[in-house]
Amino acid sequence: MIERLRAIEEKYNELQDELMKPETISNVKRTLEITKEQGMIKEPYEAYQEYKTILTDLEEAESLLKDPELGEFAKEEVDRLKVEKEEMESKLEIILLPKDPNDGKNVIVEIRGAAGGDEANIFAGDLYRMYTKYSEKEGWKIEVISEEHSDNGGYPLIEFMVKGNNVYSKLKYESGSHRVQRVPVTETQGRVHTSTATVLVMPEAEEVDVEINQGDLRIDVYRSTGAGGQCVNTTDSAVRITHLPTGIVVTCQNERSQIQNKEKCMQMLRTRLYEAELRKQEEELGNERRSKIGSGDRSEKIRTYNYPQNRVTDHRIGFTTKNLDRVMEGTLEEIIEALITEDQNRKLQGE
């Protein structure tokens, strides 16, 4: 561990020296590249500096243990610093765990009403609101890409992008089947029903991540429907793109112009192709997937929201909280932190 930290420290200092060179300062592109590279190792670098300070302080405190006047004080310092040293070593182990290269990316989320008819669509709407509230707390921005409205509320399908810092690192655990147990608004006899909605979280793909042959695309334009502004029904602004080799179809009608909708469609298509490639790689790794928190498959039941008991249970890690009302208002931190901690523990055990 120390050898890796020393190598990181050396690299960080090299980058810092390069940033100070006149030829680098005058080259904006190169400056941004170095700053980005340095930012990727900033956390372990700073933690290592803190760790070295603790070691130095501990050594000094131990040298005073036999001092007749300062010995008692030194013993207290040694005990405190030993605890700090152990805590920092545990922190460094976690910091040095292999990072998911997609953690820093924005995401595209797809929520579908599944089993349960109208109630499933309403629940899909509730989940969308939950993620919107959580995103607001995190300082993230949400952009709706495509939505289908249900007559009785909610969505059979809604697709949206979440933009911000390290979005995928927190939302990547949300893919799967979410189950709700409650009395539907349409239920006249007060019986509890079970319905489901599926969530798919995909890291946003950049153009460099996926190469798309324009000859593989069929692009259709049509008149937008539903909410979307005064002129939404007056022009053929909605866009549907079909990727012929895979059969993947993406649509967007939420923007006012055909050009904007096409850009959003291409963004969606890149992301779906990237997600498909990631799945293929993970399947080829075989047992590697077993150490992960859930498979990420849409069909996997990951969480139950029980309204009568105000309870949320994440089945993958056996985590339960009796704060369903707060969770649905976007207070997801406790659940997501528990998932991140379990993920880190599994990786540590795997090493």
Short mmCIF file of C-alpha atoms in Angstrom, two decimals:
data_model
loop_
_atom_site.label_atom_id
_atom_site.label_comp_id
_atom_site.label_asym_id
_atom_site.label_seq_id
_atom_site.Cartn_x
_atom_site.Cartn_y
_atom_site.Cartn_z
CA MET A 1 0.00 0.00 0.00
CA ILE A 2 2.80 2.41 0.94
CA GLU A 3 4.59 1.74 -2.35
CA ARG A 4 1.44 2.61 -4.31
CA LEU A 5 0.98 5.80 -2.26
CA ARG A 6 4.58 6.84 -2.86
CA ALA A 7 4.13 6.32 -6.59
CA ILE A 8 0.96 8.44 -6.51
CA GLU A 9 2.77 11.15 -4.56
CA GLU A 10 5.61 11.19 -7.07
CA LYS A 11 3.19 11.39 -10.01
CA TYR A 12 1.20 14.18 -8.36
CA ASN A 13 4.34 16.25 -7.76
CA GLU A 14 5.53 15.67 -11.34
CA LEU A 15 2.21 16.96 -12.67
CA GLN A 16 2.39 19.94 -10.31
CA ASP A 17 5.87 20.81 -11.62
CA GLU A 18 4.65 20.53 -15.21
CA LEU A 19 1.73 22.87 -14.46
CA MET A 20 4.21 25.54 -13.36
CA LYS A 21 6.19 25.47 -16.63
CA PRO A 22 5.68 28.55 -18.87
CA GLU A 23 5.00 26.39 -21.94
CA THR A 24 2.21 24.59 -20.06
CA ILE A 25 0.67 27.79 -18.69
CA SER A 26 0.41 29.18 -22.23
CA ASN A 27 -1.28 25.98 -23.49
CA VAL A 28 -4.87 25.92 -22.19
CA LYS A 29 -5.64 22.45 -23.54
CA ARG A 30 -2.53 20.92 -21.95
CA THR A 31 -3.26 22.70 -18.66
CA LEU A 32 -6.76 21.21 -18.58
CA GLU A 33 -5.41 17.72 -19.35
CA ILE A 34 -2.86 17.89 -16.51
CA THR A 35 -5.38 19.36 -14.08
CA LYS A 36 -7.82 16.54 -14.88
CA GLU A 37 -5.12 13.88 -14.46
CA GLN A 38 -3.99 15.43 -11.19
CA GLY A 39 -7.58 15.59 -9.95
CA MET A 40 -7.94 11.83 -10.43
CA ILE A 41 -5.18 11.15 -7.87
CA LYS A 42 -5.79 14.12 -5.58
CA GLU A 43 -7.77 12.16 -2.97
CA PRO A 44 -5.13 9.45 -2.31
CA TYR A 45 -2.36 12.09 -2.47
CA GLU A 46 -3.96 14.28 0.19
CA ALA A 47 -4.85 11.28 2.38
CA TYR A 48 -1.23 10.09 2.19
CA GLN A 49 0.02 13.53 3.29
CA GLU A 50 -2.33 13.34 6.28
CA TYR A 51 -1.13 9.79 7.04
CA LYS A 52 2.54 10.89 6.97
CA THR A 53 1.76 13.73 9.38
CA ILE A 54 0.19 11.24 11.80
CA LEU A 55 3.28 9.00 11.58
CA THR A 56 5.60 11.95 12.28
CA ASP A 57 3.49 13.11 15.23
CA LEU A 58 3.37 9.54 16.57
CA GLU A 59 7.15 9.19 16.36
CA GLU A 60 7.64 12.47 18.25
CA ALA A 61 5.12 11.50 20.93
CA GLU A 62 6.80 8.10 21.44
CA SER A 63 10.18 9.81 21.88
CA LEU A 64 8.75 11.70 24.88
CA LEU A 65 7.33 8.69 26.71
CA LYS A 66 10.29 8.51 29.12
CA ASP A 67 10.34 12.24 29.78
CA PRO A 68 9.58 12.74 33.53
CA GLU A 69 7.49 15.85 32.91
CA LEU A 70 5.83 15.10 29.58
CA GLY A 71 5.59 11.31 29.77
CA GLU A 72 1.95 11.15 30.89
CA PHE A 73 0.87 13.63 28.25
CA ALA A 74 2.93 11.79 25.62
CA LYS A 75 1.22 8.48 26.50
CA GLU A 76 -2.21 10.01 25.88
CA GLU A 77 -0.98 11.39 22.56
CA VAL A 78 0.47 8.03 21.51
CA ASP A 79 -2.82 6.26 22.27
CA ARG A 80 -4.81 8.85 20.32
CA LEU A 81 -2.44 8.85 17.34
CA LYS A 82 -2.39 5.04 17.15
CA VAL A 83 -6.16 5.08 16.78
CA GLU A 84 -5.89 7.80 14.10
CA LYS A 85 -3.22 5.77 12.31
CA GLU A 86 -5.43 2.65 12.17
CA GLU A 87 -8.43 4.66 10.99
CA MET A 88 -6.37 6.36 8.26
CA GLU A 89 -4.95 3.02 7.09
CA SER A 90 -8.51 1.67 6.70
CA LYS A 91 -9.48 4.82 4.82
CA LEU A 92 -6.45 4.49 2.52
CA GLU A 93 -7.35 0.86 1.73
CA ILE A 94 -10.77 2.00 0.53
CA ILE A 95 -9.38 4.97 -1.42
CA LEU A 96 -6.95 2.67 -3.24
CA LEU A 97 -9.66 0.21 -4.30
CA PRO A 98 -10.00 -0.02 -8.11
CA LYS A 99 -12.38 2.70 -9.29
CA ASP A 100 -15.24 2.11 -11.70
CA PRO A 101 -14.17 4.18 -14.74
CA ASN A 102 -17.79 5.28 -15.18
CA ASP A 103 -18.25 6.62 -11.62
CA GLY A 104 -17.69 10.23 -12.60
CA LYS A 105 -20.18 10.16 -15.49
CA ASN A 106 -23.68 11.55 -15.85
CA VAL A 107 -26.42 8.96 -16.25
CA ILE A 108 -29.50 8.27 -18.30
CA VAL A 109 -32.28 6.65 -16.28
CA GLU A 110 -35.22 4.71 -17.67
CA ILE A 111 -38.22 3.95 -15.43
CA ARG A 112 -41.05 1.70 -16.65
CA GLY A 113 -44.31 0.76 -15.03
CA ALA A 114 -44.27 -3.06 -14.95
CA ALA A 115 -46.63 -5.49 -13.20
CA GLY A 116 -49.73 -3.91 -11.73
CA GLY A 117 -51.39 -1.86 -14.48
CA ASP A 118 -52.25 1.73 -13.54
CA GLU A 119 -50.79 1.35 -10.05
CA ALA A 120 -47.42 0.31 -11.55
CA ASN A 121 -47.41 3.45 -13.71
CA ILE A 122 -48.29 5.61 -10.70
CA PHE A 123 -45.43 3.99 -8.76
CA ALA A 124 -43.07 4.69 -11.68
CA GLY A 125 -44.07 8.35 -11.30
CA ASP A 126 -43.39 8.18 -7.57
CA LEU A 127 -39.90 6.78 -8.23
CA TYR A 128 -39.20 9.55 -10.76
CA ARG A 129 -40.22 12.14 -8.16
CA MET A 130 -38.02 10.41 -5.54
CA TYR A 131 -34.96 10.58 -7.81
CA THR A 132 -35.78 14.19 -8.70
CA LYS A 133 -35.88 15.16 -5.02
CA TYR A 134 -32.66 13.26 -4.30
CA SER A 135 -30.94 14.93 -7.27
CA GLU A 136 -31.97 18.36 -5.98
CA LYS A 137 -30.33 17.58 -2.64
CA GLU A 138 -27.15 16.47 -4.40
CA GLY A 139 -27.10 19.59 -6.58
CA TRP A 140 -27.64 17.57 -9.77
CA LYS A 141 -29.70 18.64 -12.78
CA ILE A 142 -32.42 16.52 -14.41
CA GLU A 143 -33.45 16.71 -18.08
CA VAL A 144 -36.41 14.65 -19.34
CA ILE A 145 -35.61 12.98 -22.67
CA SER A 146 -38.81 11.04 -23.34
CA GLU A 147 -42.03 10.40 -21.43
CA GLU A 148 -45.30 8.56 -21.90
CA HIS A 149 -48.12 9.69 -19.63
CA SER A 150 -50.70 7.33 -18.13
CA ASP A 151 -54.36 8.42 -18.08
CA ASN A 152 -54.57 7.73 -14.35
CA GLY A 153 -51.24 9.32 -13.44
CA GLY A 154 -47.61 8.30 -13.56
CA TYR A 155 -45.68 6.91 -16.50
CA PRO A 156 -45.63 3.67 -18.47
CA LEU A 157 -42.18 4.97 -19.47
CA ILE A 158 -40.01 7.97 -18.62
CA GLU A 159 -36.38 8.50 -19.63
CA PHE A 160 -34.28 11.30 -18.18
CA MET A 161 -30.69 12.40 -17.81
CA VAL A 162 -29.08 13.29 -14.48
CA LYS A 163 -26.09 15.64 -14.71
CA GLY A 164 -23.67 16.48 -11.91
CA ASN A 165 -20.62 15.34 -9.99
CA ASN A 166 -20.10 11.56 -9.72
CA VAL A 167 -23.74 10.77 -10.48
CA TYR A 168 -23.15 7.19 -11.65
CA SER A 169 -21.12 6.36 -8.51
CA LYS A 170 -24.31 6.75 -6.44
CA LEU A 171 -27.17 5.91 -8.80
CA LYS A 172 -25.60 2.79 -10.37
CA TYR A 173 -27.07 0.63 -7.60
CA GLU A 174 -30.65 1.59 -8.54
CA SER A 175 -31.00 -0.67 -11.61
CA GLY A 176 -33.51 -3.47 -11.13
CA SER A 177 -37.11 -4.18 -10.21
CA HIS A 178 -38.63 -1.99 -7.46
CA ARG A 179 -41.70 -3.42 -5.71
CA VAL A 180 -44.41 -1.41 -3.92
CA GLN A 181 -46.94 -2.76 -1.43
CA ARG A 182 -49.83 -0.40 -0.67
CA VAL A 183 -53.55 0.22 -1.11
CA PRO A 184 -54.04 1.67 -4.61
CA VAL A 185 -56.19 4.77 -5.08
CA THR A 186 -58.49 2.67 -7.29
CA GLU A 187 -58.99 -0.02 -4.60
CA THR A 188 -62.43 0.35 -2.99
CA GLN A 189 -62.08 -2.34 -0.31
CA GLY A 190 -58.78 -1.21 1.23
CA ARG A 191 -56.75 -4.25 0.17
CA VAL A 192 -52.97 -4.00 -0.13
CA HIS A 193 -51.72 -4.69 -3.67
CA THR A 194 -48.22 -5.41 -4.93
CA SER A 195 -46.99 -3.66 -8.08
CA THR A 196 -43.59 -3.19 -9.68
CA ALA A 197 -41.65 -0.68 -11.74
CA THR A 198 -38.26 -1.28 -13.33
CA VAL A 199 -35.32 1.10 -13.25
CA LEU A 200 -32.34 1.05 -15.61
CA VAL A 201 -29.38 3.36 -14.89
CA MET A 202 -26.85 3.77 -17.72
CA PRO A 203 -23.61 5.81 -17.68
CA GLU A 204 -23.72 8.52 -20.32
CA ALA A 205 -21.54 7.56 -23.29
CA GLU A 206 -19.39 10.14 -25.01
CA GLU A 207 -18.64 10.07 -28.72
CA VAL A 208 -15.20 8.58 -28.02
CA ASP A 209 -16.80 5.66 -26.13
CA VAL A 210 -18.93 4.41 -29.02
CA GLU A 211 -18.45 4.58 -32.77
CA ILE A 212 -21.70 4.71 -34.75
CA ASN A 213 -21.90 4.16 -38.49
CA GLN A 214 -24.49 6.56 -39.91
CA GLY A 215 -25.35 3.94 -42.53
CA ASP A 216 -26.63 1.71 -39.71
CA LEU A 217 -29.32 4.23 -38.71
CA ARG A 218 -32.91 4.73 -39.81
CA ILE A 219 -34.16 8.15 -38.77
CA ASP A 220 -37.88 8.94 -38.71
CA VAL A 221 -39.50 12.27 -37.85
CA TYR A 222 -43.11 12.69 -36.76
CA ARG A 223 -45.45 15.10 -35.02
CA SER A 224 -44.98 15.40 -31.26
CA THR A 225 -47.86 14.57 -28.95
CA GLY A 226 -48.69 15.48 -25.39
CA ALA A 227 -47.34 18.30 -23.24
CA GLY A 228 -44.43 20.22 -24.63
CA GLY A 229 -45.29 23.84 -25.42
CA GLN A 230 -47.61 25.79 -27.69
CA CYS A 231 -46.08 24.66 -30.98
CA VAL A 232 -45.50 21.04 -30.06
CA ASN A 233 -48.19 19.73 -32.43
CA THR A 234 -47.55 22.08 -35.34
CA THR A 235 -44.28 20.65 -36.69
CA ASP A 236 -42.73 17.24 -37.27
CA SER A 237 -40.15 17.79 -34.53
CA ALA A 238 -40.19 14.39 -32.80
CA VAL A 239 -37.39 12.01 -33.79
CA ARG A 240 -37.11 8.22 -33.73
CA ILE A 241 -33.78 6.55 -34.50
CA THR A 242 -33.45 2.81 -35.12
CA HIS A 243 -30.02 1.18 -34.91
CA LEU A 244 -30.45 -1.53 -37.53
CA PRO A 245 -27.67 -3.96 -36.43
CA THR A 246 -29.01 -4.21 -32.86
CA GLY A 247 -32.67 -3.20 -33.28
CA ILE A 248 -32.30 -0.58 -30.53
CA VAL A 249 -34.91 2.19 -30.93
CA VAL A 250 -34.69 5.60 -29.24
CA THR A 251 -37.14 8.50 -29.43
CA CYS A 252 -37.25 12.10 -28.25
CA GLN A 253 -39.97 14.72 -28.58
CA ASN A 254 -39.39 16.92 -25.54
CA GLU A 255 -37.26 19.53 -27.29
CA ARG A 256 -38.82 22.21 -29.52
CA SER A 257 -36.70 21.56 -32.60
CA GLN A 258 -36.02 18.49 -34.68
CA ILE A 259 -32.26 19.14 -34.44
CA GLN A 260 -32.34 19.19 -30.62
CA ASN A 261 -34.45 16.03 -30.49
CA LYS A 262 -32.05 14.29 -32.87
CA GLU A 263 -29.08 15.25 -30.68
CA LYS A 264 -30.83 13.82 -27.62
CA CYS A 265 -31.67 10.64 -29.57
CA MET A 266 -28.04 10.17 -30.60
CA GLN A 267 -27.00 10.70 -26.99
CA MET A 268 -29.47 8.03 -25.90
CA LEU A 269 -28.36 5.64 -28.63
CA ARG A 270 -24.67 5.98 -27.73
CA THR A 271 -25.52 5.33 -24.09
CA ARG A 272 -27.62 2.24 -24.85
CA LEU A 273 -24.91 0.77 -27.12
CA TYR A 274 -22.30 1.52 -24.44
CA GLU A 275 -24.46 -0.16 -21.78
CA ALA A 276 -24.89 -3.22 -24.01
CA GLU A 277 -21.12 -3.45 -24.47
CA LEU A 278 -20.54 -3.14 -20.71
CA ARG A 279 -23.03 -5.97 -20.07
CA LYS A 280 -21.29 -8.14 -22.66
CA GLN A 281 -17.90 -7.54 -21.02
CA GLU A 282 -19.27 -8.34 -17.56
CA GLU A 283 -20.87 -11.59 -18.77
CA GLU A 284 -17.54 -12.62 -20.29
CA LEU A 285 -15.90 -12.05 -16.89
CA GLY A 286 -18.28 -14.63 -15.43
CA ASN A 287 -17.68 -14.97 -11.68
CA GLU A 288 -16.54 -11.37 -11.47
CA ARG A 289 -20.19 -10.35 -11.40
CA ARG A 290 -20.90 -12.42 -8.29
CA SER A 291 -18.94 -10.05 -6.09
CA LYS A 292 -21.06 -7.10 -7.20
CA ILE A 293 -24.14 -5.72 -5.49
CA GLY A 294 -26.83 -7.17 -7.70
CA SER A 295 -26.63 -8.03 -11.36
CA GLY A 296 -28.01 -4.72 -12.61
CA ASP A 297 -30.54 -6.66 -14.67
CA ARG A 298 -33.93 -5.02 -15.04
CA SER A 299 -35.69 -8.20 -13.85
CA GLU A 300 -33.80 -8.53 -10.56
CA LYS A 301 -35.96 -7.59 -7.55
CA ILE A 302 -33.80 -5.19 -5.57
CA ARG A 303 -36.06 -3.25 -3.21
CA THR A 304 -39.53 -3.30 -1.61
CA TYR A 305 -41.43 -0.18 -0.53
CA ASN A 306 -44.03 -1.22 2.06
CA TYR A 307 -46.43 1.65 2.75
CA PRO A 308 -48.55 0.09 5.55
CA GLN A 309 -45.39 -0.44 7.64
CA ASN A 310 -43.55 2.69 6.38
CA ARG A 311 -40.66 0.34 5.53
CA VAL A 312 -38.09 0.12 2.75
CA THR A 313 -36.00 -3.06 2.34
CA ASP A 314 -33.07 -3.52 -0.02
CA HIS A 315 -32.97 -7.26 -0.62
CA ARG A 316 -29.41 -7.38 -2.01
CA ILE A 317 -27.78 -6.40 1.29
CA GLY A 318 -30.61 -7.09 3.75
CA PHE A 319 -30.90 -3.41 4.66
CA THR A 320 -34.17 -2.10 6.13
CA THR A 321 -35.23 1.38 7.21
CA LYS A 322 -38.57 2.50 8.71
CA ASN A 323 -38.44 5.87 6.94
CA LEU A 324 -40.36 5.18 3.73
CA ASP A 325 -42.09 8.58 3.89
CA ARG A 326 -38.70 10.35 3.96
CA VAL A 327 -37.20 8.06 1.31
CA MET A 328 -39.99 8.92 -1.14
CA GLU A 329 -39.15 12.60 -0.51
CA GLY A 330 -35.64 11.96 -1.79
CA THR A 331 -33.85 11.03 1.44
CA LEU A 332 -31.94 8.16 -0.17
CA GLU A 333 -28.56 8.86 1.44
CA GLU A 334 -28.83 6.15 4.11
CA ILE A 335 -29.67 3.42 1.59
CA ILE A 336 -27.08 4.47 -0.97
CA GLU A 337 -24.32 4.82 1.67
CA ALA A 338 -25.15 1.31 2.93
CA LEU A 339 -24.83 -0.04 -0.64
CA ILE A 340 -21.52 1.78 -1.22
CA THR A 341 -20.12 0.50 2.09
CA GLU A 342 -21.13 -3.08 1.31
CA ASP A 343 -19.64 -2.78 -2.17
CA GLN A 344 -16.34 -1.57 -0.69
CA ASN A 345 -16.33 -4.38 1.89
CA ARG A 346 -16.84 -7.01 -0.80
CA LYS A 347 -14.00 -5.57 -2.84
CA LEU A 348 -11.72 -5.56 0.21
CA GLN A 349 -12.58 -9.20 0.95
CA GLY A 350 -12.03 -10.08 -2.70
CA GLU A 351 -8.47 -8.79 -2.51
#
